[in-house]
Coordinates of C-alpha atoms and ligand atoms in Angstrom, one line a residue:
Chain X
M8 CA -82.2 134.1 -44.2
R9 CA -82.7 136.5 -41.4
F10 CA -79.7 138.1 -39.8
I11 CA -79.8 138.2 -36.0
A12 CA -76.3 139.2 -34.6
R13 CA -72.7 139.4 -35.2
Y14 CA -70.1 139.7 -32.4
A15 CA -66.5 138.8 -31.6
K16 CA -64.7 136.9 -28.8
D17 CA -61.0 137.2 -27.8
K18 CA -59.7 133.7 -27.8
G19 CA -55.9 134.4 -27.1
R20 CA -54.1 134.4 -30.3
V21 CA -57.2 134.8 -32.5
F22 CA -60.5 136.6 -32.6
E23 CA -63.5 134.4 -33.2
I24 CA -66.4 136.2 -35.1
I25 CA -69.8 134.7 -34.5
T26 CA -72.6 135.4 -36.9
V27 CA -76.1 134.4 -36.0
Y28 CA -78.9 133.8 -38.5
D29 CA -82.3 132.5 -37.8
T30 CA -81.4 129.2 -39.3
K31 CA -77.6 128.8 -38.6
V32 CA -74.7 130.0 -36.7
E33 CA -71.3 130.8 -38.5
K34 CA -67.9 130.9 -37.0
E35 CA -64.9 132.5 -38.4
Q36 CA -61.4 133.0 -36.8
V37 CA -58.8 135.7 -37.6
H38 CA -55.4 136.1 -36.3
K39 CA -54.7 139.0 -34.0
E40 CA -51.7 140.1 -36.1
N41 CA -54.0 140.7 -39.0
P42 CA -57.5 141.0 -37.7
V43 CA -59.4 141.7 -40.9
I44 CA -62.9 140.6 -41.8
T45 CA -65.1 141.2 -44.6
T46 CA -68.3 143.2 -44.0
L47 CA -71.7 141.7 -44.3
S48 CA -73.4 145.0 -44.5
H49 CA -74.0 144.8 -48.2
E50 CA -76.2 141.9 -47.8
H51 CA -77.6 142.7 -44.3
L52 CA -77.6 146.5 -43.6
A53 CA -78.1 145.9 -39.9
A54 CA -74.7 144.2 -39.7
L55 CA -73.2 147.6 -39.8
W56 CA -73.6 148.6 -36.2
F57 CA -72.4 145.1 -35.0
E58 CA -69.2 145.6 -37.1
R59 CA -68.6 149.1 -36.1
K60 CA -69.0 148.0 -32.5
M61 CA -66.5 145.1 -33.1
Q62 CA -64.1 147.6 -34.4
D63 CA -64.3 149.7 -31.2
D64 CA -64.4 146.7 -28.8
F65 CA -61.6 144.6 -30.3
G66 CA -59.8 146.7 -33.1
I67 CA -61.0 144.3 -35.7
I68 CA -60.7 145.8 -39.2
I69 CA -63.9 145.6 -41.3
Q70 CA -63.0 145.3 -45.0
N71 CA -65.2 146.7 -47.8
A72 CA -67.5 148.5 -45.3
F73 CA -69.0 151.7 -46.4
D74 CA -69.0 153.2 -42.8
K75 CA -65.9 152.8 -40.6
R76 CA -66.7 155.6 -38.1
P77 CA -66.5 154.6 -34.4
L78 CA -69.9 153.6 -32.8
V79 CA -69.6 153.1 -29.1
H80 CA -66.5 155.2 -28.5
Q81 CA -67.5 158.9 -28.6
E82 CA -65.7 162.2 -29.2
Q83 CA -63.7 162.1 -25.9
F84 CA -63.0 158.4 -25.7
P85 CA -59.2 157.7 -25.8
K86 CA -58.2 156.6 -29.2
N87 CA -56.8 153.1 -30.0
L88 CA -58.2 151.5 -26.9
H89 CA -60.1 148.2 -27.3
P90 CA -61.7 147.5 -24.0
M91 CA -63.2 144.1 -24.8
C92 CA -59.8 142.5 -25.5
K93 CA -58.8 140.3 -22.5
D94 CA -55.6 142.2 -21.9
F95 CA -57.6 145.5 -21.1
Y96 CA -57.9 145.9 -17.4
A97 CA -58.4 149.6 -16.8
K98 CA -61.2 150.5 -14.5
E99 CA -60.9 154.2 -15.2
L100 CA -60.2 156.4 -18.2
E101 CA -59.5 160.1 -18.6
Q102 CA -61.6 162.0 -21.1
S103 CA -59.3 162.6 -24.0
E104 CA -59.1 165.5 -26.6
F105 CA -62.3 166.2 -28.4
Q106 CA -62.4 164.7 -31.8
P107 CA -65.5 165.7 -33.8
Y108 CA -67.8 162.9 -35.1
D109 CA -68.3 163.1 -38.8
Y110 CA -72.1 163.0 -39.1
E111 CA -74.0 161.6 -42.1
V112 CA -75.6 164.6 -43.7
I113 CA -77.2 165.7 -46.8
N114 CA -75.9 169.1 -48.1
G115 CA -77.5 171.4 -50.7
D116 CA -79.0 174.8 -51.1
G117 CA -81.0 175.8 -48.2
V118 CA -80.5 172.4 -46.5
F119 CA -79.7 172.7 -42.9
Q120 CA -78.8 170.5 -39.9
V121 CA -80.7 170.0 -36.7
S122 CA -79.0 168.3 -33.8
V123 CA -81.0 166.9 -31.0
G124 CA -79.8 165.4 -27.7
P125 CA -78.3 163.5 -26.0
I126 CA -80.4 165.2 -23.4
H127 CA -84.0 165.6 -24.6
A128 CA -86.9 167.7 -23.5
G129 CA -88.9 165.0 -21.8
I130 CA -88.1 162.4 -19.2
I131 CA -86.5 160.0 -21.6
E132 CA -83.2 158.3 -22.1
P133 CA -80.2 160.1 -23.7
G134 CA -79.4 159.6 -27.4
H135 CA -78.6 161.8 -30.4
F136 CA -80.6 162.5 -33.5
H137 CA -79.1 164.4 -36.3
F138 CA -81.4 165.7 -39.0
S139 CA -80.8 167.1 -42.5
Q140 CA -83.7 169.4 -43.2
A141 CA -85.2 171.1 -46.1
G142 CA -87.5 173.4 -44.3
E143 CA -89.9 171.2 -42.3
K144 CA -89.1 168.1 -44.4
M145 CA -86.7 165.6 -42.9
L146 CA -84.3 164.6 -45.8
H147 CA -82.2 162.4 -43.6
L148 CA -81.8 161.3 -40.0
E149 CA -78.8 159.7 -38.3
V150 CA -79.4 158.0 -35.1
R151 CA -76.4 158.1 -32.8
H152 CA -76.3 156.3 -29.4
F153 CA -74.2 154.7 -26.8
Y154 CA -74.3 157.6 -24.4
K155 CA -75.5 155.1 -21.8
Y156 CA -72.7 152.6 -22.6
R157 CA -71.9 151.0 -19.2
A158 CA -69.7 148.2 -20.6
V159 CA -72.0 145.6 -19.2
E160 CA -70.3 143.0 -21.4
K161 CA -66.9 143.5 -19.7
M162 CA -68.5 144.0 -16.3
L163 CA -69.9 140.5 -16.4
E164 CA -66.8 138.7 -17.4
G165 CA -65.3 136.6 -14.6
K166 CA -68.6 136.3 -12.7
T167 CA -70.6 133.3 -12.0
L168 CA -74.1 133.0 -13.6
Q169 CA -75.5 133.7 -10.1
E170 CA -73.4 136.9 -9.5
A171 CA -74.3 138.1 -13.0
K172 CA -78.1 137.8 -12.5
P173 CA -78.8 141.1 -10.6
I174 CA -76.9 143.0 -13.3
I175 CA -78.5 141.3 -16.3
E176 CA -82.0 142.0 -14.9
R177 CA -81.2 145.7 -14.8
I178 CA -79.8 146.0 -18.3
S179 CA -83.1 147.5 -19.6
G180 CA -85.7 148.1 -16.9
N181 CA -88.7 147.9 -19.2
E182 CA -87.6 144.5 -20.5
S183 CA -86.3 143.0 -17.2
I184 CA -88.5 139.8 -17.3
A185 CA -87.4 139.1 -20.9
Y186 CA -83.8 139.5 -20.0
Q187 CA -84.3 137.2 -17.0
I188 CA -85.9 134.6 -19.2
C189 CA -82.9 134.6 -21.6
Y190 CA -80.8 134.2 -18.6
R191 CA -82.9 131.4 -17.2
D192 CA -82.7 129.4 -20.5
I193 CA -79.0 129.6 -20.5
L194 CA -78.8 128.6 -16.9
L195 CA -81.0 125.7 -17.7
Q196 CA -78.9 124.6 -20.7
A197 CA -75.7 124.9 -18.7
S198 CA -77.1 122.7 -15.9
Q199 CA -78.8 120.4 -18.3
Q200 CA -82.2 120.7 -16.7
E201 CA -85.8 120.9 -17.9
L202 CA -88.1 123.5 -16.5
P203 CA -91.3 122.1 -14.9
Q204 CA -94.3 123.2 -16.9
A205 CA -95.8 125.1 -13.9
L206 CA -92.8 127.3 -13.7
Q207 CA -92.7 127.9 -17.3
K208 CA -96.2 129.1 -17.2
R209 CA -95.5 131.4 -14.2
H210 CA -92.7 132.9 -16.1
A211 CA -94.7 133.2 -19.3
F212 CA -97.4 135.0 -17.3
L213 CA -95.0 137.5 -16.0
L214 CA -93.5 138.2 -19.4
E215 CA -97.0 138.9 -20.7
L216 CA -97.6 141.2 -17.7
E217 CA -94.4 143.0 -18.5
R218 CA -95.5 143.4 -22.1
I219 CA -99.0 144.9 -21.2
I220 CA -97.4 147.3 -18.8
H221 CA -95.0 148.5 -21.5
H222 CA -97.7 148.6 -24.3
L223 CA -100.2 150.3 -22.1
T224 CA -97.6 153.0 -21.4
D225 CA -97.0 153.4 -25.1
L226 CA -100.8 153.4 -25.9
G227 CA -101.0 156.5 -23.6
F228 CA -97.8 158.2 -24.9
I229 CA -98.3 157.8 -28.6
P230 CA -101.6 159.8 -28.7
N231 CA -100.0 162.2 -26.2
D232 CA -97.3 162.9 -28.7
A233 CA -99.9 163.7 -31.3
G234 CA -101.5 166.1 -28.7
F235 CA -104.2 163.9 -27.4
G236 CA -103.5 164.0 -23.7
A237 CA -106.6 162.3 -22.5
A238 CA -105.3 158.9 -23.9
L239 CA -102.2 159.3 -21.7
A240 CA -104.3 159.8 -18.5
L241 CA -106.1 156.6 -19.1
G242 CA -103.2 154.6 -20.6
S243 CA -100.9 155.6 -17.7
K244 CA -103.7 154.7 -15.3
L245 CA -104.0 151.2 -16.7
A246 CA -100.2 150.8 -16.9
E247 CA -100.1 151.7 -13.2
D248 CA -102.7 149.1 -12.3
A249 CA -100.7 146.5 -14.2
R250 CA -97.5 147.6 -12.6
R251 CA -99.0 147.3 -9.1
K252 CA -100.1 143.8 -10.1
M253 CA -96.4 143.0 -10.9
K254 CA -95.4 144.3 -7.5
E255 CA -98.1 142.1 -5.9
L256 CA -96.9 139.0 -7.7
T257 CA -93.2 139.4 -7.6
G258 CA -92.6 142.0 -4.8
H259 CA -91.0 144.4 -7.3
R260 CA -92.8 146.9 -9.6
F261 CA -90.5 146.0 -12.5
G262 CA -90.2 142.3 -11.6
F263 CA -86.5 142.6 -10.8
G264 CA -85.6 139.2 -9.4
A265 CA -88.8 137.7 -10.4
I266 CA -87.7 134.8 -12.6
D267 CA -86.5 132.3 -10.1
L268 CA -87.1 128.6 -10.0
Q269 CA -89.6 128.5 -7.1
N270 CA -93.2 128.7 -7.9
K271 CA -95.2 130.8 -5.6
F272 CA -98.8 130.4 -4.5
V273 CA -101.2 132.8 -6.6
D274 CA -104.8 133.5 -6.0
T275 CA -105.9 132.4 -9.4
A276 CA -109.6 133.3 -8.9
S277 CA -108.9 136.9 -8.2
L278 CA -106.3 137.1 -11.0
H279 CA -108.9 135.9 -13.5
E280 CA -111.1 138.6 -12.3
W281 CA -108.4 141.2 -12.6
L282 CA -107.6 140.0 -16.2
D283 CA -111.3 140.3 -17.1
A284 CA -111.5 143.7 -15.8
M285 CA -108.3 144.7 -17.6
L286 CA -109.7 143.3 -20.9
E287 CA -112.9 145.3 -20.4
S288 CA -110.8 148.5 -19.9
I289 CA -108.6 148.0 -22.9
T290 CA -111.7 147.2 -25.1
Y291 CA -113.2 150.4 -23.9
F292 CA -110.0 152.2 -24.6
E293 CA -109.9 150.8 -28.1
D294 CA -113.6 151.6 -28.8
W295 CA -113.1 155.1 -27.5
I296 CA -109.9 156.0 -29.3
T297 CA -110.9 154.5 -32.7
D298 CA -113.7 157.1 -32.8
I299 CA -111.4 160.1 -32.7
P300 CA -110.7 161.1 -36.3
S301 CA -108.4 163.9 -35.6
L302 CA -106.0 161.6 -33.8
W303 CA -106.0 159.0 -36.6
D304 CA -105.3 161.9 -39.1
R305 CA -102.0 162.2 -37.4
L306 CA -101.3 158.4 -36.9
D307 CA -102.3 157.2 -40.3
T308 CA -99.5 157.2 -42.9
T309 CA -97.0 158.8 -40.5
G310 CA -93.7 157.1 -40.1
H311 CA -94.1 154.7 -42.8
L312 CA -91.8 151.5 -42.9
P313 CA -92.4 149.5 -46.1
L314 CA -92.3 145.7 -45.7
K315 CA -89.4 145.6 -48.1
K316 CA -87.4 147.8 -46.0
A317 CA -88.3 146.0 -42.8
V318 CA -87.0 142.8 -44.4
K319 CA -83.9 144.5 -45.7
Y320 CA -83.0 145.8 -42.3
D321 CA -83.9 142.5 -40.5
S322 CA -86.3 144.4 -38.3
V323 CA -87.9 142.6 -35.4
G324 CA -90.7 143.1 -32.9
V325 CA -93.7 145.4 -33.0
V326 CA -92.0 147.5 -35.6
A327 CA -91.6 144.4 -38.0
R328 CA -95.1 143.0 -37.2
A329 CA -96.7 146.3 -38.0
S330 CA -95.1 146.2 -41.4
G331 CA -96.5 142.8 -42.2
L332 CA -93.4 140.9 -41.1
A333 CA -94.3 137.8 -39.2
I334 CA -91.5 137.5 -36.6
D335 CA -92.2 136.7 -33.0
R336 CA -90.2 134.4 -30.8
R337 CA -93.5 133.2 -29.2
L338 CA -94.5 131.5 -32.5
N339 CA -93.9 127.9 -30.9
S340 CA -96.0 125.1 -29.7
F341 CA -95.9 126.2 -26.0
Y342 CA -97.4 129.6 -26.8
L343 CA -99.7 128.4 -29.6
K344 CA -101.2 125.9 -27.1
H345 CA -101.9 128.7 -24.7
G346 CA -103.7 130.9 -27.2
F347 CA -101.0 132.9 -28.8
E348 CA -101.9 134.7 -32.1
L349 CA -99.4 136.7 -34.1
E350 CA -100.8 140.1 -34.4
S351 CA -99.8 142.1 -37.4
E352 CA -100.8 145.0 -39.6
L353 CA -99.8 145.8 -43.2
S354 CA -99.7 149.6 -43.4
G355 CA -96.3 150.0 -41.5
D356 CA -97.2 153.4 -40.1
V357 CA -97.6 154.8 -36.6
A358 CA -101.2 153.7 -36.7
A359 CA -100.3 150.1 -37.4
R360 CA -97.8 150.0 -34.5
F361 CA -100.4 151.5 -32.2
K362 CA -103.0 148.9 -33.4
V363 CA -100.6 146.0 -33.1
R364 CA -100.0 147.1 -29.5
I365 CA -103.7 147.1 -28.7
A366 CA -104.2 143.7 -30.3
E367 CA -101.2 142.3 -28.4
V368 CA -102.4 143.5 -25.1
K369 CA -105.7 141.7 -25.7
N370 CA -103.9 138.6 -26.8
S371 CA -101.6 138.7 -23.7
L372 CA -104.6 138.9 -21.5
K373 CA -106.1 135.9 -23.1
M374 CA -102.9 133.9 -22.8
M375 CA -102.5 134.9 -19.1
H376 CA -105.7 133.3 -18.2
E377 CA -104.2 130.1 -19.7
F378 CA -101.0 130.5 -17.8
L379 CA -102.5 130.7 -14.4
E380 CA -102.1 127.7 -12.4
A381 CA -102.0 127.0 -8.7
D382 CA -99.0 124.9 -8.4
E383 CA -96.0 125.0 -6.1
S384 CA -93.3 123.1 -7.9
S385 CA -89.7 124.1 -7.8
L386 CA -86.4 123.3 -9.4
K387 CA -83.0 123.1 -7.8
V388 CA -80.3 124.1 -10.2
G389 CA -77.4 121.6 -10.5
S390 CA -73.8 122.4 -11.3
V391 CA -73.2 124.6 -14.3
A392 CA -71.1 123.0 -17.2
D393 CA -68.6 125.1 -19.2
G394 CA -69.8 125.7 -22.7
E395 CA -71.2 128.2 -25.2
Y396 CA -74.9 129.0 -24.7
M397 CA -77.4 131.0 -26.6
S398 CA -81.1 131.9 -25.9
F399 CA -83.9 134.0 -27.2
A400 CA -87.0 135.7 -25.8
E401 CA -89.7 138.0 -27.1
S402 CA -89.6 141.2 -25.0
S403 CA -92.2 143.9 -25.3
I404 CA -90.0 145.6 -27.9
G405 CA -89.1 142.5 -29.8
E406 CA -86.8 139.6 -30.2
L407 CA -84.0 139.5 -27.6
F408 CA -80.9 137.4 -28.2
M409 CA -78.5 136.5 -25.4
A410 CA -75.2 134.5 -25.6
I411 CA -73.1 133.4 -22.6
D412 CA -69.8 131.4 -22.7
I413 CA -68.8 129.8 -19.5
K414 CA -65.3 128.7 -18.8
E415 CA -64.0 127.3 -15.6
G416 CA -67.5 128.0 -14.0
V417 CA -67.4 131.8 -14.7
I418 CA -68.5 133.9 -17.6
E419 CA -65.9 134.2 -20.3
R420 CA -68.0 136.3 -22.7
F421 CA -71.5 137.9 -22.4
F422 CA -73.3 139.3 -25.3
A423 CA -76.9 140.5 -25.6
R424 CA -78.6 142.0 -28.6
D425 CA -81.8 143.9 -27.7
A426 CA -84.5 144.2 -30.3
S427 CA -83.7 147.9 -30.3
F428 CA -80.2 147.4 -31.7
M429 CA -81.9 146.2 -34.9
N430 CA -84.7 148.6 -35.0
W431 CA -82.8 151.8 -34.3
Q432 CA -80.9 151.2 -37.5
V433 CA -84.1 151.3 -39.5
L434 CA -85.7 154.3 -37.8
H435 CA -84.3 156.7 -40.4
V436 CA -86.2 155.0 -43.2
M437 CA -89.5 155.9 -41.5
M438 CA -88.8 159.7 -41.7
R439 CA -88.8 160.0 -45.5
R440 CA -92.3 161.4 -46.0
D441 CA -92.6 163.2 -42.8
I442 CA -91.8 166.6 -41.3
I443 CA -89.7 167.1 -38.2
A444 CA -92.7 167.8 -36.0
D445 CA -93.7 164.1 -36.6
F446 CA -90.4 162.9 -35.3
P447 CA -91.3 162.4 -31.6
L448 CA -94.5 160.7 -32.6
I449 CA -92.6 158.2 -34.9
N450 CA -90.0 157.6 -32.4
K451 CA -92.5 157.0 -29.6
S452 CA -94.4 154.6 -31.8
C453 CA -91.4 152.3 -31.9
D454 CA -90.5 153.0 -28.3
L455 CA -87.0 151.5 -28.5
S456 CA -84.7 151.0 -25.6
Y457 CA -81.5 153.1 -25.3
A458 CA -80.1 151.3 -22.3
G459 CA -80.6 147.8 -23.8
N460 CA -79.1 149.1 -27.1
D461 CA -76.1 150.7 -25.5
L462 CA -75.4 148.0 -23.0
Chain Q
M17 CA -116.6 161.7 -27.0
M18 CA -119.7 161.1 -25.0
K19 CA -118.4 157.6 -24.2
F20 CA -115.3 159.2 -22.7
W21 CA -117.2 161.6 -20.5
N22 CA -119.5 158.9 -19.2
K23 CA -116.5 156.9 -18.2
R24 CA -114.8 159.9 -16.9
I25 CA -117.6 160.6 -14.5
K26 CA -117.9 156.9 -13.4
L27 CA -114.2 156.8 -12.6
G28 CA -114.2 160.0 -10.6
V29 CA -111.0 161.4 -9.2
L30 CA -108.3 158.7 -8.9
T31 CA -105.7 160.8 -7.3
E32 CA -104.6 159.1 -4.1
N33 CA -101.8 158.9 -1.7
L34 CA -103.4 157.8 1.3
E35 CA -100.2 157.1 3.0
L36 CA -99.0 160.6 2.1
E37 CA -102.2 162.5 2.6
D38 CA -101.7 163.3 6.2
E39 CA -98.1 164.1 5.8
I40 CA -98.9 166.3 2.8
K41 CA -101.5 168.1 4.7
S42 CA -99.3 168.8 7.6
I43 CA -96.5 170.1 5.5
Q44 CA -98.5 171.4 2.5
K45 CA -98.5 174.9 4.0
E46 CA -94.8 174.5 4.8
I47 CA -94.1 173.4 1.2
K48 CA -96.3 176.2 -0.3
D49 CA -94.5 178.8 1.8
K50 CA -91.1 177.4 0.8
V51 CA -92.0 176.8 -2.8
K52 CA -93.5 180.3 -2.9
K53 CA -90.6 182.0 -1.2
K54 CA -87.8 180.1 -2.8
F55 CA -89.2 179.0 -6.1
A56 CA -91.9 181.7 -6.9
G57 CA -94.7 179.3 -6.5
S58 CA -93.5 176.3 -8.4
L59 CA -90.5 173.9 -8.2
A60 CA -89.1 173.1 -11.6
I61 CA -87.2 170.0 -12.0
R62 CA -84.9 168.9 -14.9
M63 CA -84.5 165.2 -15.0
V64 CA -81.2 164.0 -16.5
D65 CA -80.5 160.3 -17.1
S66 CA -76.7 159.7 -17.0
G67 CA -76.9 156.1 -17.8
S68 CA -79.8 154.3 -16.1
C69 CA -81.7 151.2 -17.0
N70 CA -84.8 153.3 -17.6
A71 CA -86.8 152.1 -14.7
C72 CA -86.0 155.3 -12.7
E73 CA -87.3 157.4 -15.6
A74 CA -90.4 155.2 -16.0
E75 CA -91.2 155.8 -12.2
C76 CA -90.8 159.6 -12.8
N77 CA -93.1 159.3 -15.7
A78 CA -95.6 157.5 -13.4
L79 CA -95.7 160.5 -11.2
S80 CA -97.8 162.2 -13.7
N81 CA -100.3 159.4 -13.9
P82 CA -103.7 160.0 -12.3
Y83 CA -102.8 158.2 -9.1
Y84 CA -99.9 160.4 -8.1
D85 CA -100.5 163.6 -10.1
L86 CA -97.4 165.3 -8.8
E87 CA -98.1 168.7 -10.6
R88 CA -100.9 169.4 -8.1
L89 CA -98.1 170.2 -5.5
G90 CA -96.6 172.8 -7.7
I91 CA -93.7 170.5 -8.8
Y92 CA -93.1 170.3 -12.5
F93 CA -90.7 168.5 -14.8
V94 CA -89.4 171.0 -17.3
A95 CA -88.0 170.6 -20.7
S96 CA -84.9 172.8 -20.4
P97 CA -82.3 173.1 -17.7
R98 CA -82.6 176.8 -18.1
H99 CA -86.1 176.6 -16.6
A100 CA -85.0 174.4 -13.7
D101 CA -84.3 174.8 -10.0
V102 CA -83.2 171.3 -9.5
M103 CA -81.5 168.7 -11.5
L104 CA -82.8 165.2 -10.7
L105 CA -80.0 162.8 -11.7
S106 CA -80.5 159.1 -12.4
G107 CA -78.1 156.5 -13.7
L108 CA -74.5 155.5 -13.5
M109 CA -72.7 158.7 -14.9
T110 CA -71.3 157.0 -17.9
F111 CA -68.1 158.1 -19.4
N112 CA -70.0 159.2 -22.5
M113 CA -72.7 161.2 -20.5
Q114 CA -70.5 162.9 -18.1
P115 CA -69.6 166.0 -20.2
H116 CA -73.3 166.4 -21.1
V117 CA -74.5 166.1 -17.5
L118 CA -72.0 168.8 -16.5
E119 CA -73.1 171.0 -19.4
A120 CA -76.8 170.7 -18.4
Y121 CA -75.8 171.6 -14.8
E122 CA -74.0 174.7 -16.1
Q123 CA -77.1 175.7 -17.8
I124 CA -79.3 175.7 -14.7
P125 CA -79.5 179.3 -13.3
E126 CA -78.4 179.9 -9.7
P127 CA -79.5 179.0 -7.1
K128 CA -79.6 175.3 -8.1
W129 CA -79.6 172.0 -6.4
V130 CA -78.8 168.4 -7.5
I131 CA -80.9 165.4 -6.2
T132 CA -79.7 162.0 -7.1
L133 CA -82.5 159.5 -8.0
G134 CA -82.1 155.7 -7.4
D135 CA -79.1 153.6 -6.4
C136 CA -77.2 154.0 -9.6
P137 CA -75.8 157.4 -9.2
V138 CA -74.3 156.5 -5.8
M139 CA -73.0 153.2 -7.0
A140 CA -75.3 151.3 -4.7
A141 CA -77.1 149.3 -7.6
P142 CA -75.7 145.9 -8.5
F143 CA -73.6 147.5 -11.3
E144 CA -69.8 147.5 -10.8
Q145 CA -67.2 149.9 -11.7
T146 CA -65.9 149.7 -15.2
F147 CA -63.9 152.1 -17.5
A148 CA -67.2 153.3 -19.0
I149 CA -68.6 154.5 -15.6
N150 CA -67.7 157.6 -13.7
A151 CA -70.0 157.4 -10.8
P152 CA -70.6 158.2 -8.0
A153 CA -72.1 161.4 -9.1
D154 CA -70.7 163.4 -6.2
K155 CA -67.2 163.2 -7.6
H156 CA -68.5 165.8 -10.1
L157 CA -71.4 167.6 -8.6
K158 CA -72.4 168.8 -5.2
I159 CA -75.5 166.6 -4.2
T160 CA -78.0 168.1 -1.8
H161 CA -80.3 165.2 -1.5
H162 CA -80.5 161.5 -2.4
I163 CA -83.6 159.3 -3.1
A164 CA -82.6 155.8 -2.7
G165 CA -84.2 152.7 -4.3
C166 CA -83.7 150.5 -7.3
P167 CA -85.9 152.1 -8.5
P168 CA -87.6 154.2 -5.8
S169 CA -91.3 154.0 -6.3
P170 CA -93.3 157.1 -7.3
L171 CA -94.4 157.4 -3.7
E172 CA -90.8 157.2 -2.5
I173 CA -89.8 159.9 -5.0
M174 CA -92.6 162.1 -3.7
Q175 CA -91.5 161.6 -0.2
G176 CA -87.9 162.3 -1.2
L177 CA -88.9 165.6 -2.8
L178 CA -90.6 166.6 0.3
E179 CA -87.6 165.8 2.4
F180 CA -85.5 167.9 0.1
L181 CA -87.9 170.9 0.5
R182 CA -87.6 170.6 4.3
K183 CA -83.9 170.4 4.0
I184 CA -83.1 173.5 2.1
Ligands
SF4_4 S1 -81.2 152.6 -9.6 FE1 -82.0 150.6 -10.2 S2 -83.9 151.1 -11.3 FE2 -82.8 153.0 -11.2 S3 -81.6 153.1 -13.0 FE3 -80.3 152.1 -11.6 S4 -80.6 150.0 -11.9 FE4 -82.3 151.0 -12.9

């Protein structure tokens, strides 16, 4: 059974704990006077962050857990505040006294600690990495995040679905289309409507376009982190070409606002041509880069994630597929009918994640041909019924899960679990055989989101 | 490798900014003089993300793709605040990032300037105030220039930087 998410809801006198697996959803209620639940982290290691988050958000006590440190609330966050409780209204907080965070470290003769971040050397998002080092060798890494915590979950409470949309599409800029598709599915469930096939195809086209933009960027940056800059020049050129196509089709370079229920006219002939040209470029890229042995020397065997660990941490997305784990939300009849093939590798290293991305770009281009259709159907949304809704999408990083409860027409609880939230928790496993100079390369090969993780 | 050079020659130079070219030409001298006088030949920017959705960063990264190639104007993104003249600040200034942003600012040697990037730091993006957000950024720092957009496109960022240079 694959573990997907665990989160809580404030239901007045009780907290409701929802645990989502691939095959079932479990609900449990605990009284607020004694809000104690038992940890799942012994069976599912990735449950740990969910539970630590619950502890910060609601003050729920996690029994039997081996790690009870705060997660979202950092050194200067006021103690004993649980902002996701319904009786928390504050819109402003004072920084409180600095309380050091107790990092997970390995000690020993000659072992030293390296702290990196939250602000890093490049143009990247903030997050903290804490290494225990024996010389160059990484003995352990603790990933510490939530610097970008904007409290999106709380922000959305009390809003209508419509009001929430512009915020949801800006949770993680690189995955905006995927978030919008999750939102769309919840909107459709709540208004009990079916999506016309033509619209579904348009949306699927845009999701694949988002994926190739993100993958192409990574295909440039990964070799660049191994010192091969020429790949970045070509990769970023192709990514820019695709981003301009996104702008042409949706009016926005990241597709913000693109997933609506109105099909637009597209010039299919020129798009087919564009897709063919793109395929030619990526085939050239693959052919060229496969021929550079000094690069593969860095990518092969680096950042190894064994299949067993990928399963143990319930990993998702490119990371899981590169370790031989066949997980992809597109594994359904709609996508299969349009040419979807699950791309995977077995070696679980940086090279595997790189190769999976190349293969996925090619497969996306193939599907995009199939998704193209000149059709101008549209859908009017009916009224939205109260209820508890869930949806999934496969973003460029991996499986995205979203849950929205609607009560009296407005959002009562919003929850989203980015693929990154799962995969950040397994990142440290990939460091075991490598030296610290490999870290940026390994990190980039996963290219996880900080914004989507922190919410 | 031969394959690469063949392709490279076929592709030629991609750098473009047709819209900007005239403007650039007309103020290139001006920038060069200014950059030379004020920044010893190069303007060094330290990008700091205080809680963005990452699209603003993606557009800054795009500035170094072959189409825009920002560095040819003598403008560089640098790794340390200590090498920087300007802090380019994106994001919502989260509660958790605020102390770190201010620390990074402290580390920039005088004279220094702050440019805000995107709608987030001025609270003009769709995000609303929560306990976890301490924007707008001008509550904490003196802002010299703002580049609007959600996100501003690479071209808009370039234009914004040119405006900034004119301003100071
Ligand atoms: S301004 Fe817009 S694009 Fe930039 S970080 Fe904020 S939400 Fe994202």
